[in-house]
Coordinates of C-alpha atoms in Angstrom, one line a residue:
Chain A
M12 CA -8.7 -139.8 -98.2
S13 CA -9.4 -141.7 -101.4
E14 CA -6.9 -143.8 -103.2
Q15 CA -6.7 -141.5 -106.3
S16 CA -5.5 -138.5 -104.3
R17 CA -2.1 -140.0 -103.8
G18 CA -1.2 -140.1 -107.4
P19 CA -0.4 -137.2 -109.8
G20 CA -3.3 -138.1 -112.0
A21 CA -6.7 -139.8 -112.0
T22 CA -8.5 -142.3 -114.2
A23 CA -12.3 -142.6 -114.9
F24 CA -14.1 -145.4 -116.6
V25 CA -17.1 -144.4 -118.8
P26 CA -19.4 -147.1 -120.2
G27 CA -20.0 -147.1 -123.9
H28 CA -23.6 -146.1 -124.9
V29 CA -25.6 -147.2 -127.9
T30 CA -28.7 -145.2 -128.6
G31 CA -31.5 -147.4 -130.1
F32 CA -33.9 -144.5 -130.9
F33 CA -34.1 -140.8 -130.3
S34 CA -35.7 -137.5 -131.0
P35 CA -33.3 -134.5 -131.2
Y36 CA -34.1 -131.3 -129.3
P37 CA -31.8 -128.5 -130.3
D38 CA -31.7 -125.4 -128.1
D39 CA -29.6 -122.3 -128.0
D40 CA -28.7 -123.2 -124.5
P41 CA -26.5 -126.3 -124.8
G42 CA -27.5 -127.3 -121.2
R43 CA -31.1 -127.6 -122.4
A44 CA -30.4 -129.1 -125.8
G45 CA -30.3 -132.8 -126.0
S46 CA -32.4 -135.7 -127.1
R47 CA -35.1 -138.0 -125.8
G48 CA -34.7 -141.7 -126.4
A49 CA -33.3 -144.9 -125.0
G50 CA -30.4 -147.2 -125.4
V51 CA -27.9 -149.4 -123.5
T52 CA -24.8 -148.6 -121.6
L53 CA -22.0 -151.1 -122.1
S54 CA -19.3 -152.8 -120.1
D55 CA -17.1 -152.0 -123.2
G56 CA -16.2 -148.4 -122.7
V57 CA -13.5 -145.8 -122.4
R58 CA -10.8 -145.3 -119.7
V59 CA -9.7 -141.7 -119.5
T60 CA -6.7 -140.7 -117.5
V61 CA -5.9 -137.0 -116.8
R62 CA -2.4 -136.1 -115.6
P63 CA -0.4 -132.8 -115.3
A64 CA 0.9 -132.0 -118.8
D65 CA 4.6 -133.0 -119.3
G66 CA 6.6 -131.2 -121.9
D67 CA 5.5 -131.4 -125.5
A68 CA 3.5 -134.5 -125.2
P69 CA 0.2 -134.4 -127.2
R70 CA -2.6 -133.0 -125.0
I71 CA -5.2 -135.6 -126.0
T72 CA -4.6 -139.1 -127.2
L73 CA -7.0 -141.9 -128.0
D74 CA -5.5 -145.4 -128.2
G75 CA -2.1 -143.8 -128.6
D76 CA -3.0 -141.5 -131.4
H77 CA -3.0 -137.7 -131.0
L78 CA -6.6 -136.5 -131.4
P79 CA -7.8 -133.0 -131.1
M80 CA -11.3 -133.2 -129.6
D81 CA -13.3 -130.1 -129.1
A82 CA -15.6 -131.5 -126.4
V83 CA -12.6 -132.5 -124.2
T84 CA -10.8 -129.2 -124.6
T85 CA -14.0 -127.3 -123.7
V86 CA -14.4 -129.4 -120.5
L87 CA -10.8 -128.8 -119.5
S88 CA -11.2 -125.0 -120.2
A89 CA -14.3 -124.9 -118.1
L90 CA -12.4 -126.5 -115.2
D91 CA -9.6 -124.0 -115.8
V92 CA -7.0 -126.7 -116.4
A93 CA -6.7 -126.7 -120.2
D94 CA -3.1 -125.4 -120.2
R95 CA -1.8 -128.0 -117.7
A96 CA -3.8 -131.2 -118.3
R97 CA -2.9 -134.2 -120.5
V98 CA -5.7 -136.6 -121.4
V99 CA -4.9 -140.2 -122.3
A100 CA -7.9 -142.3 -123.4
E101 CA -8.2 -146.0 -124.3
S102 CA -11.5 -147.2 -125.8
D103 CA -12.9 -150.7 -126.3
P104 CA -15.3 -149.7 -129.0
P105 CA -14.1 -147.7 -132.0
L106 CA -14.7 -143.9 -132.3
G107 CA -17.4 -142.7 -134.7
T108 CA -19.4 -145.9 -134.9
G109 CA -22.2 -145.1 -132.4
F110 CA -20.8 -146.0 -129.0
G111 CA -20.6 -142.5 -127.5
V112 CA -16.8 -142.5 -127.4
S113 CA -16.6 -138.8 -127.8
G114 CA -19.1 -138.2 -125.0
A115 CA -17.2 -140.7 -122.9
M116 CA -14.0 -138.8 -123.4
A117 CA -15.6 -135.5 -122.4
L118 CA -17.3 -137.0 -119.3
G119 CA -14.2 -139.1 -118.3
A120 CA -12.0 -136.0 -118.7
A121 CA -14.3 -134.0 -116.5
L122 CA -14.4 -136.7 -113.7
A123 CA -10.6 -137.4 -113.9
A124 CA -9.5 -133.7 -114.1
N125 CA -11.8 -132.8 -111.2
H126 CA -10.0 -135.3 -109.1
A127 CA -6.5 -134.8 -110.4
F128 CA -6.6 -131.0 -110.0
G129 CA -8.9 -130.7 -107.0
C130 CA -11.6 -128.7 -108.8
E131 CA -14.2 -129.6 -106.2
R132 CA -17.2 -129.8 -108.5
S133 CA -20.2 -132.0 -107.9
A134 CA -21.2 -135.0 -110.0
N135 CA -24.1 -133.1 -111.6
A136 CA -21.8 -130.1 -112.3
L137 CA -19.3 -132.4 -114.2
V138 CA -22.0 -134.1 -116.2
T139 CA -23.4 -130.7 -117.1
L140 CA -20.0 -129.5 -118.3
A141 CA -19.5 -132.6 -120.4
H142 CA -23.0 -132.6 -121.8
R143 CA -22.7 -128.9 -122.8
A144 CA -19.3 -129.5 -124.4
E145 CA -20.5 -132.5 -126.4
V146 CA -23.6 -130.6 -127.7
M147 CA -21.4 -127.6 -128.6
A148 CA -19.0 -129.8 -130.5
G149 CA -21.9 -131.4 -132.4
T150 CA -20.8 -134.9 -131.7
G151 CA -23.7 -136.1 -129.6
L152 CA -26.9 -135.1 -127.8
G153 CA -27.8 -137.8 -125.3
D154 CA -24.7 -140.0 -124.7
V155 CA -23.3 -138.1 -121.7
V156 CA -26.3 -138.1 -119.5
A157 CA -26.9 -141.8 -120.3
Q158 CA -23.3 -142.7 -119.6
A159 CA -23.4 -140.8 -116.3
R160 CA -26.3 -143.1 -115.2
G161 CA -25.4 -146.5 -116.5
G162 CA -27.8 -149.4 -117.0
V163 CA -30.4 -149.2 -119.7
P164 CA -31.2 -145.5 -119.7
I165 CA -34.5 -143.9 -120.9
R166 CA -34.0 -140.2 -121.6
L167 CA -37.5 -138.8 -120.8
D168 CA -36.5 -135.2 -121.2
P169 CA -33.5 -133.7 -123.0
G170 CA -30.7 -131.8 -121.4
A171 CA -28.1 -131.7 -118.6
P172 CA -29.1 -132.9 -115.1
T173 CA -30.8 -129.7 -114.1
H174 CA -33.2 -129.9 -117.1
G175 CA -33.2 -133.5 -118.2
R176 CA -34.9 -136.4 -116.6
L177 CA -34.0 -140.1 -116.8
D178 CA -35.6 -143.4 -116.1
A179 CA -34.4 -146.8 -117.0
V180 CA -35.3 -150.4 -117.9
P181 CA -34.5 -152.2 -114.7
E182 CA -32.9 -155.2 -116.4
R183 CA -29.4 -156.3 -117.6
T184 CA -28.4 -158.4 -120.5
R185 CA -25.6 -159.6 -122.7
V186 CA -25.0 -157.3 -125.7
E187 CA -23.2 -158.1 -128.9
Y188 CA -22.1 -155.7 -131.5
L189 CA -20.5 -155.5 -134.9
A190 CA -19.1 -152.2 -136.1
L191 CA -19.1 -151.9 -139.9
G192 CA -18.2 -148.2 -140.4
D193 CA -19.0 -144.7 -139.3
L194 CA -21.8 -142.3 -139.9
S195 CA -21.7 -138.6 -139.2
T196 CA -23.9 -137.6 -136.4
A197 CA -23.6 -134.0 -137.5
E198 CA -24.7 -134.8 -141.0
V199 CA -27.8 -136.7 -140.0
L200 CA -28.8 -134.0 -137.5
A201 CA -28.2 -131.3 -140.2
G202 CA -30.7 -133.1 -142.5
D203 CA -34.5 -133.4 -142.2
T204 CA -35.1 -134.4 -138.6
D205 CA -38.9 -134.4 -138.6
R206 CA -39.0 -138.1 -139.2
L207 CA -36.6 -138.7 -136.3
V208 CA -38.8 -136.6 -134.0
T209 CA -42.0 -138.4 -134.9
A210 CA -40.6 -141.9 -134.9
G211 CA -38.6 -141.3 -131.8
E212 CA -41.5 -139.9 -129.8
D213 CA -43.7 -142.9 -130.9
A214 CA -41.0 -145.3 -129.8
L215 CA -40.4 -143.5 -126.5
S216 CA -44.1 -143.5 -125.5
R217 CA -44.3 -147.3 -126.2
L218 CA -41.2 -148.0 -124.1
V219 CA -42.5 -145.8 -121.3
E220 CA -45.7 -147.8 -121.4
R221 CA -43.9 -151.1 -121.2
P222 CA -40.3 -150.6 -120.1
T223 CA -38.7 -153.9 -120.9
L224 CA -35.7 -155.1 -123.0
P225 CA -37.9 -156.7 -125.8
T226 CA -39.7 -153.3 -126.1
L227 CA -36.4 -151.5 -126.3
I228 CA -35.0 -153.6 -129.1
D229 CA -38.3 -153.8 -131.0
E230 CA -38.8 -150.1 -130.9
S231 CA -35.2 -149.5 -131.8
R232 CA -35.6 -151.7 -134.9
R233 CA -38.8 -150.0 -135.9
F234 CA -37.2 -146.6 -135.5
A235 CA -34.2 -147.7 -137.7
D236 CA -36.5 -149.0 -140.4
E237 CA -38.9 -146.0 -140.3
T238 CA -36.2 -143.3 -140.5
G239 CA -34.3 -144.8 -143.4
L240 CA -30.9 -144.8 -141.8
V241 CA -30.2 -148.4 -142.4
T242 CA -27.5 -148.9 -145.0
D243 CA -27.4 -151.9 -147.3
R244 CA -24.6 -153.5 -145.3
L245 CA -26.6 -153.0 -142.1
A246 CA -29.7 -154.4 -143.7
D247 CA -27.9 -157.6 -144.6
V248 CA -26.7 -158.2 -141.1
L249 CA -30.1 -157.3 -139.5
S250 CA -31.8 -159.8 -141.8
A251 CA -29.4 -162.5 -140.9
V252 CA -30.0 -162.0 -137.2
D253 CA -33.8 -162.0 -137.9
D254 CA -33.4 -165.3 -139.8
A255 CA -31.5 -166.8 -136.8
G256 CA -34.3 -165.9 -134.5
G257 CA -32.5 -163.0 -132.8
R258 CA -33.3 -159.4 -132.1
A259 CA -31.0 -156.6 -133.3
S260 CA -31.0 -153.0 -134.4
M261 CA -28.7 -150.3 -135.5
A262 CA -26.7 -147.9 -133.3
M263 CA -27.8 -144.3 -133.5
L264 CA -25.5 -143.1 -135.1
G265 CA -23.0 -145.4 -136.5
E266 CA -22.9 -148.2 -139.1
T267 CA -23.1 -150.7 -136.3
V268 CA -25.4 -153.5 -135.4
F269 CA -26.2 -154.3 -131.8
A270 CA -28.0 -157.3 -130.5
L271 CA -29.4 -158.2 -127.1
G272 CA -28.4 -161.7 -126.0
S273 CA -26.5 -163.7 -128.6
G274 CA -28.3 -162.6 -131.8
L275 CA -25.2 -161.8 -133.8
S276 CA -23.1 -164.9 -132.9
D277 CA -26.2 -167.1 -133.4
A278 CA -26.3 -165.7 -136.9
G279 CA -22.6 -166.7 -137.5
Y280 CA -21.0 -163.3 -137.0
D281 CA -17.7 -162.8 -135.1
A282 CA -19.2 -160.1 -132.9
S283 CA -17.8 -158.3 -129.9
V284 CA -19.5 -159.4 -126.7
C285 CA -20.1 -157.3 -123.6
R286 CA -22.9 -156.6 -121.1
T287 CA -25.0 -153.7 -120.0
Y288 CA -23.1 -151.8 -117.4
D289 CA -24.6 -151.5 -113.9
A290 CA -22.9 -148.3 -113.0
G291 CA -22.6 -144.8 -114.4
A292 CA -19.2 -143.2 -115.2
H293 CA -16.9 -143.3 -112.2
L294 CA -13.3 -142.9 -111.1
V295 CA -11.3 -146.0 -110.8
A296 CA -8.4 -146.9 -108.5
D297 CA -5.0 -146.0 -109.8
Chain B
M18 CA -33.3 -162.2 -123.4
S19 CA -31.4 -161.5 -120.2
E20 CA -29.8 -164.2 -118.1
Q21 CA -32.3 -163.8 -115.2
S22 CA -35.3 -164.6 -117.3
R23 CA -34.3 -168.3 -117.5
G24 CA -34.6 -169.0 -113.8
P25 CA -37.8 -169.1 -111.7
G26 CA -36.5 -166.2 -109.5
A27 CA -34.3 -163.2 -109.6
T28 CA -31.7 -161.6 -107.3
A29 CA -30.8 -158.0 -106.8
F30 CA -27.9 -156.4 -105.0
V31 CA -28.5 -153.2 -103.1
P32 CA -25.5 -151.3 -101.6
G33 CA -25.6 -150.5 -97.9
H34 CA -26.0 -146.7 -97.2
V35 CA -24.8 -144.8 -94.3
T36 CA -26.3 -141.3 -93.9
G37 CA -23.8 -138.8 -92.4
F38 CA -26.3 -135.9 -91.9
F39 CA -29.9 -135.3 -92.7
S40 CA -33.0 -133.1 -92.3
P41 CA -36.3 -135.0 -92.1
Y42 CA -39.1 -133.8 -94.3
P43 CA -42.4 -135.5 -93.4
D44 CA -45.3 -135.3 -95.7
D45 CA -48.7 -136.8 -95.9
D46 CA -47.8 -138.2 -99.3
P47 CA -45.1 -140.8 -98.8
G48 CA -43.8 -140.2 -102.3
R49 CA -43.0 -136.5 -101.3
A50 CA -41.8 -137.3 -97.7
G51 CA -38.1 -138.0 -97.3
S52 CA -35.0 -136.3 -96.2
R53 CA -32.3 -134.0 -97.5
G54 CA -28.7 -134.9 -96.6
A55 CA -25.7 -137.0 -97.7
G56 CA -23.9 -140.2 -97.0
V57 CA -22.0 -143.0 -98.6
T58 CA -23.2 -146.2 -100.4
L59 CA -21.2 -149.3 -99.6
S60 CA -19.9 -152.4 -101.4
D61 CA -21.2 -154.2 -98.3
G62 CA -24.9 -154.5 -98.9
V63 CA -27.8 -156.8 -99.2
R64 CA -28.6 -159.5 -101.8
V65 CA -32.3 -160.0 -102.2
T66 CA -33.7 -163.0 -104.0
V67 CA -37.4 -163.3 -104.9
R68 CA -38.9 -166.6 -106.0
P69 CA -42.3 -168.1 -106.4
A70 CA -43.5 -169.1 -102.9
D71 CA -43.2 -172.8 -102.2
G72 CA -45.5 -174.4 -99.6
D73 CA -45.2 -173.1 -96.1
A74 CA -41.8 -171.6 -96.3
P75 CA -41.5 -168.2 -94.4
R76 CA -42.4 -165.4 -96.8
I77 CA -39.4 -163.1 -95.8
T78 CA -36.1 -164.2 -94.4
L79 CA -33.0 -162.2 -93.6
D80 CA -29.8 -164.2 -93.1
G81 CA -31.9 -167.3 -92.6
D82 CA -34.3 -165.9 -89.9
H83 CA -38.0 -165.3 -90.6
L84 CA -38.5 -161.6 -90.5
P85 CA -41.8 -159.9 -91.1
M86 CA -41.0 -156.6 -92.7
D87 CA -43.7 -154.1 -93.6
A88 CA -41.8 -152.3 -96.3
V89 CA -41.2 -155.5 -98.2
T90 CA -44.8 -156.7 -97.9
T91 CA -46.0 -153.3 -99.1
V92 CA -43.8 -153.5 -102.2
L93 CA -44.9 -157.0 -103.0
S94 CA -48.5 -156.0 -102.6
A95 CA -48.1 -152.9 -104.9
L96 CA -46.7 -155.3 -107.5
D97 CA -49.6 -157.7 -106.9
V98 CA -47.4 -160.6 -106.0
A99 CA -47.6 -160.6 -102.2
D100 CA -49.5 -163.9 -102.1
R101 CA -47.0 -165.8 -104.3
A102 CA -43.5 -164.3 -103.7
R103 CA -40.9 -165.5 -101.3
V104 CA -38.1 -163.1 -100.3
V105 CA -34.7 -164.4 -99.2
A106 CA -32.2 -161.7 -98.2
E107 CA -28.6 -161.9 -97.1
S108 CA -26.9 -158.8 -95.6
D109 CA -23.3 -157.9 -95.0
P110 CA -24.0 -155.2 -92.4
P111 CA -26.4 -155.9 -89.5
L112 CA -30.0 -154.7 -89.5
G113 CA -30.9 -151.7 -87.3
T114 CA -27.5 -150.2 -87.1
G115 CA -27.7 -147.5 -89.7
F116 CA -26.8 -149.2 -93.0
G117 CA -30.2 -148.9 -94.7
V118 CA -30.8 -152.7 -94.6
S119 CA -34.6 -152.3 -94.4
G120 CA -34.6 -149.9 -97.4
A121 CA -32.3 -152.3 -99.3
M122 CA -34.7 -155.1 -98.7
A123 CA -37.6 -153.1 -100.0
L124 CA -35.7 -151.9 -103.1
G125 CA -34.1 -155.3 -103.7
A126 CA -37.5 -157.0 -103.4
A127 CA -39.0 -154.5 -105.9
L128 CA -36.2 -155.0 -108.5
A129 CA -36.1 -158.8 -108.1
A130 CA -39.9 -159.3 -108.0
N131 CA -40.4 -157.1 -111.1
H132 CA -38.0 -159.4 -113.0
A133 CA -39.2 -162.7 -111.5
F134 CA -42.9 -162.0 -112.1
G135 CA -42.6 -159.9 -115.3
C136 CA -44.2 -156.8 -113.7
E137 CA -42.8 -154.5 -116.4
R138 CA -42.3 -151.5 -114.2
S139 CA -39.6 -148.9 -114.9
A140 CA -36.6 -148.3 -112.6
N141 CA -38.1 -145.0 -111.3
A142 CA -41.4 -146.8 -110.6
L143 CA -39.7 -149.5 -108.6
V144 CA -37.6 -147.0 -106.6
T145 CA -40.8 -145.0 -105.9
L146 CA -42.6 -148.1 -104.7
A147 CA -39.8 -149.0 -102.3
H148 CA -39.3 -145.4 -101.1
R149 CA -43.0 -145.0 -100.3
A150 CA -43.1 -148.4 -98.6
E151 CA -40.1 -147.5 -96.5
V152 CA -41.5 -144.1 -95.5
M153 CA -44.9 -145.7 -94.6
A154 CA -43.1 -148.4 -92.5
G155 CA -41.2 -145.6 -90.6
T156 CA -37.9 -147.3 -91.0
G157 CA -36.2 -144.7 -93.2
L158 CA -36.5 -141.5 -95.2
G159 CA -33.6 -141.3 -97.6
D160 CA -31.9 -144.7 -97.9
V161 CA -33.9 -146.0 -100.9
V162 CA -33.2 -143.1 -103.3
A163 CA -29.5 -143.1 -102.3
Q164 CA -29.2 -146.8 -102.7
A165 CA -30.8 -146.6 -106.1
R166 CA -28.1 -144.1 -107.2
G167 CA -24.9 -145.5 -105.7
G168 CA -21.7 -143.6 -105.1
V169 CA -21.6 -140.8 -102.6
P170 CA -25.2 -139.4 -102.9
I171 CA -26.2 -135.9 -101.9
R172 CA -30.0 -135.7 -101.4
L173 CA -30.8 -132.2 -102.6
D174 CA -34.5 -132.5 -102.3
P175 CA -36.6 -135.1 -100.4
G176 CA -38.8 -137.7 -102.0
A177 CA -39.1 -140.4 -104.6
P178 CA -37.6 -139.8 -108.1
T179 CA -40.5 -137.7 -109.4
H180 CA -40.1 -135.2 -106.5
G181 CA -36.6 -135.7 -105.2
R182 CA -33.3 -134.5 -106.7
L183 CA -29.9 -136.0 -106.2
D184 CA -26.4 -135.0 -106.8
A185 CA -23.2 -136.7 -105.6
V186 CA -19.6 -136.2 -104.5
P187 CA -17.8 -137.6 -107.6
E188 CA -15.2 -139.5 -105.6
R189 CA -14.7 -143.0 -104.2
T190 CA -13.0 -144.2 -101.1
R191 CA -12.3 -147.1 -98.7
V192 CA -14.8 -147.1 -95.8
E193 CA -14.4 -148.8 -92.4
Y194 CA -17.2 -149.3 -90.0
L195 CA -17.8 -150.6 -86.5
A196 CA -21.4 -151.4 -85.4
L197 CA -21.8 -151.2 -81.6
G198 CA -25.6 -151.4 -81.4
D199 CA -28.9 -150.2 -82.7
L200 CA -30.8 -147.0 -82.4
S201 CA -34.5 -146.6 -83.3
T202 CA -34.9 -144.4 -86.3
A203 CA -38.6 -144.1 -85.4
E204 CA -37.9 -142.9 -81.9
V205 CA -35.4 -140.2 -83.0
L206 CA -37.8 -138.9 -85.7
A207 CA -40.7 -138.9 -83.1
G208 CA -38.6 -136.6 -80.9
D209 CA -37.7 -132.9 -81.3
T210 CA -36.4 -132.7 -84.9
D211 CA -35.8 -128.9 -85.0
R212 CA -32.2 -129.4 -84.2
L213 CA -31.9 -132.0 -87.0
V214 CA -33.4 -129.7 -89.5
T215 CA -31.2 -126.8 -88.7
A216 CA -28.0 -128.7 -88.4
G217 CA -28.8 -130.8 -91.4
E218 CA -29.5 -127.8 -93.6
D219 CA -26.3 -126.1 -92.5
A220 CA -24.3 -129.2 -93.3
L221 CA -26.0 -129.6 -96.7
S222 CA -25.3 -126.1 -97.8
R223 CA -21.6 -126.4 -96.9
L224 CA -21.4 -129.7 -98.8
V225 CA -23.1 -128.3 -101.9
E226 CA -20.6 -125.4 -101.7
R227 CA -17.7 -127.8 -101.6
P228 CA -18.7 -131.3 -102.7
T229 CA -15.7 -133.3 -101.5
L230 CA -15.1 -136.3 -99.2
P231 CA -13.4 -134.2 -96.5
T232 CA -16.4 -131.9 -96.4
L233 CA -18.8 -134.8 -96.2
I234 CA -17.0 -136.4 -93.2
D235 CA -16.4 -133.1 -91.4
E236 CA -20.0 -132.0 -91.8
S237 CA -21.2 -135.4 -90.7
R238 CA -19.2 -135.2 -87.5
R239 CA -20.3 -131.7 -86.8
F240 CA -24.0 -132.8 -87.3
A241 CA -23.5 -135.7 -84.9
D242 CA -22.0 -133.5 -82.3
E243 CA -24.5 -130.7 -82.7
T244 CA -27.6 -133.0 -82.6
G245 CA -26.6 -134.8 -79.4
L246 CA -27.1 -138.3 -80.9
V247 CA -23.6 -139.5 -80.0
T248 CA -23.7 -142.1 -77.2
D249 CA -20.9 -142.5 -74.7
R250 CA -19.7 -145.6 -76.5
L251 CA -19.7 -143.8 -79.8
A252 CA -17.9 -140.8 -78.3
D253 CA -15.1 -143.1 -77.1
V254 CA -14.5 -144.6 -80.5
L255 CA -14.7 -141.2 -82.3
S256 CA -12.1 -139.7 -79.9
A257 CA -9.8 -142.7 -80.5
V258 CA -10.0 -142.2 -84.3
D259 CA -9.4 -138.4 -83.8
D260 CA -6.3 -139.2 -81.7
A261 CA -5.0 -141.5 -84.4
G262 CA -5.3 -138.7 -87.0
G263 CA -8.3 -140.1 -88.8
R264 CA -11.8 -138.9 -89.7
A265 CA -14.9 -140.6 -88.6
S266 CA -18.5 -139.9 -87.7
M267 CA -21.7 -141.7 -86.7
A268 CA -24.2 -143.5 -88.9
M269 CA -27.6 -141.8 -88.9
L270 CA -29.3 -143.7 -87.4
G271 CA -27.4 -146.5 -85.6
E272 CA -24.9 -146.9 -82.9
T273 CA -22.2 -147.2 -85.6
V274 CA -19.0 -145.4 -86.4
F275 CA -17.9 -145.1 -90.0
A276 CA -14.6 -143.8 -91.2
L277 CA -13.3 -142.8 -94.6
G278 CA -9.9 -144.4 -95.4
S279 CA -8.4 -146.4 -92.6
G280 CA -9.4 -144.3 -89.6
L281 CA -10.8 -147.1 -87.5
S282 CA -8.0 -149.7 -88.1
D283 CA -5.4 -147.0 -87.6
A284 CA -6.9 -146.4 -84.1
G285 CA -6.6 -150.1 -83.4
Y286 CA -10.2 -151.3 -84.0
D287 CA -11.1 -154.5 -85.7
A288 CA -13.4 -152.7 -88.2
S289 CA -15.2 -154.0 -91.2
V290 CA -13.7 -152.8 -94.4
C291 CA -15.5 -152.0 -97.7
R292 CA -15.6 -149.3 -100.3
T293 CA -18.0 -146.8 -101.7
Y294 CA -20.1 -148.6 -104.3
D295 CA -20.0 -147.3 -107.9
A296 CA -23.4 -148.5 -109.0
G297 CA -26.9 -148.2 -107.7
A298 CA -29.1 -151.2 -106.8
H299 CA -29.2 -153.7 -109.7
L300 CA -30.2 -157.2 -110.7
V301 CA -27.3 -159.7 -110.6
A302 CA -26.8 -162.8 -112.8
D303 CA -28.4 -166.0 -111.4

């Protein structure tokens, strides 16, 4: 029927996702846990191929390196294919710098394994599996549902599709980014999150009131400044973009600057360039 | 910020949508009215450009012809730009043959006018406007929400985003179609709809149980046969596709055959060829 069914494996593309601001909502049920907030999905993303396992090849690789990844393993186990699936991922943005690469691997593995092994799950069921796995692994709270939607997602309510609720800014734009280093999502979430909740809720209500790209980037920047997550290196880059008349903020969570339009290159940085992505995660032709 | 903001107008692409089966759910509130069911969104769709009105040019054109269209006018009025917007649409599939062209024009006009005139509405708000306008015009019940999602949408609950609930078959496929003529959606919905509701609910529960492309096309075909909507001309084409070993059904509602894969060309027809569309309706670069 579809082109993918001919091959022995399947590949999914999952857009990268940069969160601009968020409020964490932990819950004992990982399907209800998540975050409210907003960000941009990116044409720079992750291609995830799932094939029947062959011999002693590593089970999960990212850009050629063997990489144990709890969220991916959890997804494969939930689909009952953990002992016979091999996952090969290639990512445009680097892992651990705030692009939702781990969520993308979980969601991409779910979509590709569902096709490759004929698991017959619905889209919502696969997003739910990946969201739960990502929450349980502690590597993200809102990337998976945003990556499943595409565009410029607004996460109105936390959680997997049954519980969460999304809207979006109905615009598209060029996005530039500069990854300086990594920040531990788990460490930030283990700290005092009261400031995040307050600043994140304020930003969200202002974006809902006026759902435009300028609001998104301005509220993201305000959130970054108010929550004290901006490192010295980030502050230097943000100031330079400001001075060049651009708009930029910090990826939540990574030591990464993202700018809408050409803010980083206008300020003289050799930034990566991509666009917001119109589609959510999807299978691709072999 | 975004590329579109430079020009005096904006363009949106909205995928075509063929419903395979459905149950109508009328409601006094057009935001709650709609349909449950499933279908495929298509890479063949409608490009809708909205520009400030110039002189006496026709307000709404489709493929160069002046075309009054209530749903589009309602959308523009709700955005308070009806007296100053011009809508130019170009469609791959023909109007009135079951591809959701009228819904696409309403949704495309909403997205493009929102951008062109700086209306600052959210994606859900625009989808809601277009859905309500389409329901009030009587030209469709479920196309707009499906076209806003993309992919292979399953409409679990009727209505605009606040009320409705969508899932999807997480697959993609080649789609062929052959438009023989038009059927009046309004006439079918004005008739005895009990058969539609019963057959549509049965089909939906089977697709939810096993959300795959073969289930979608088989349940669509069963729905078409059970509801007596298949014309003689349609029956001839469907039989020919069956004989060639393919799978096809009828677009709800149009005198149109659609096939997943190469069912129509395998049976010797000169069919239009497209694909399921990965993204929902979105702005495009100028």
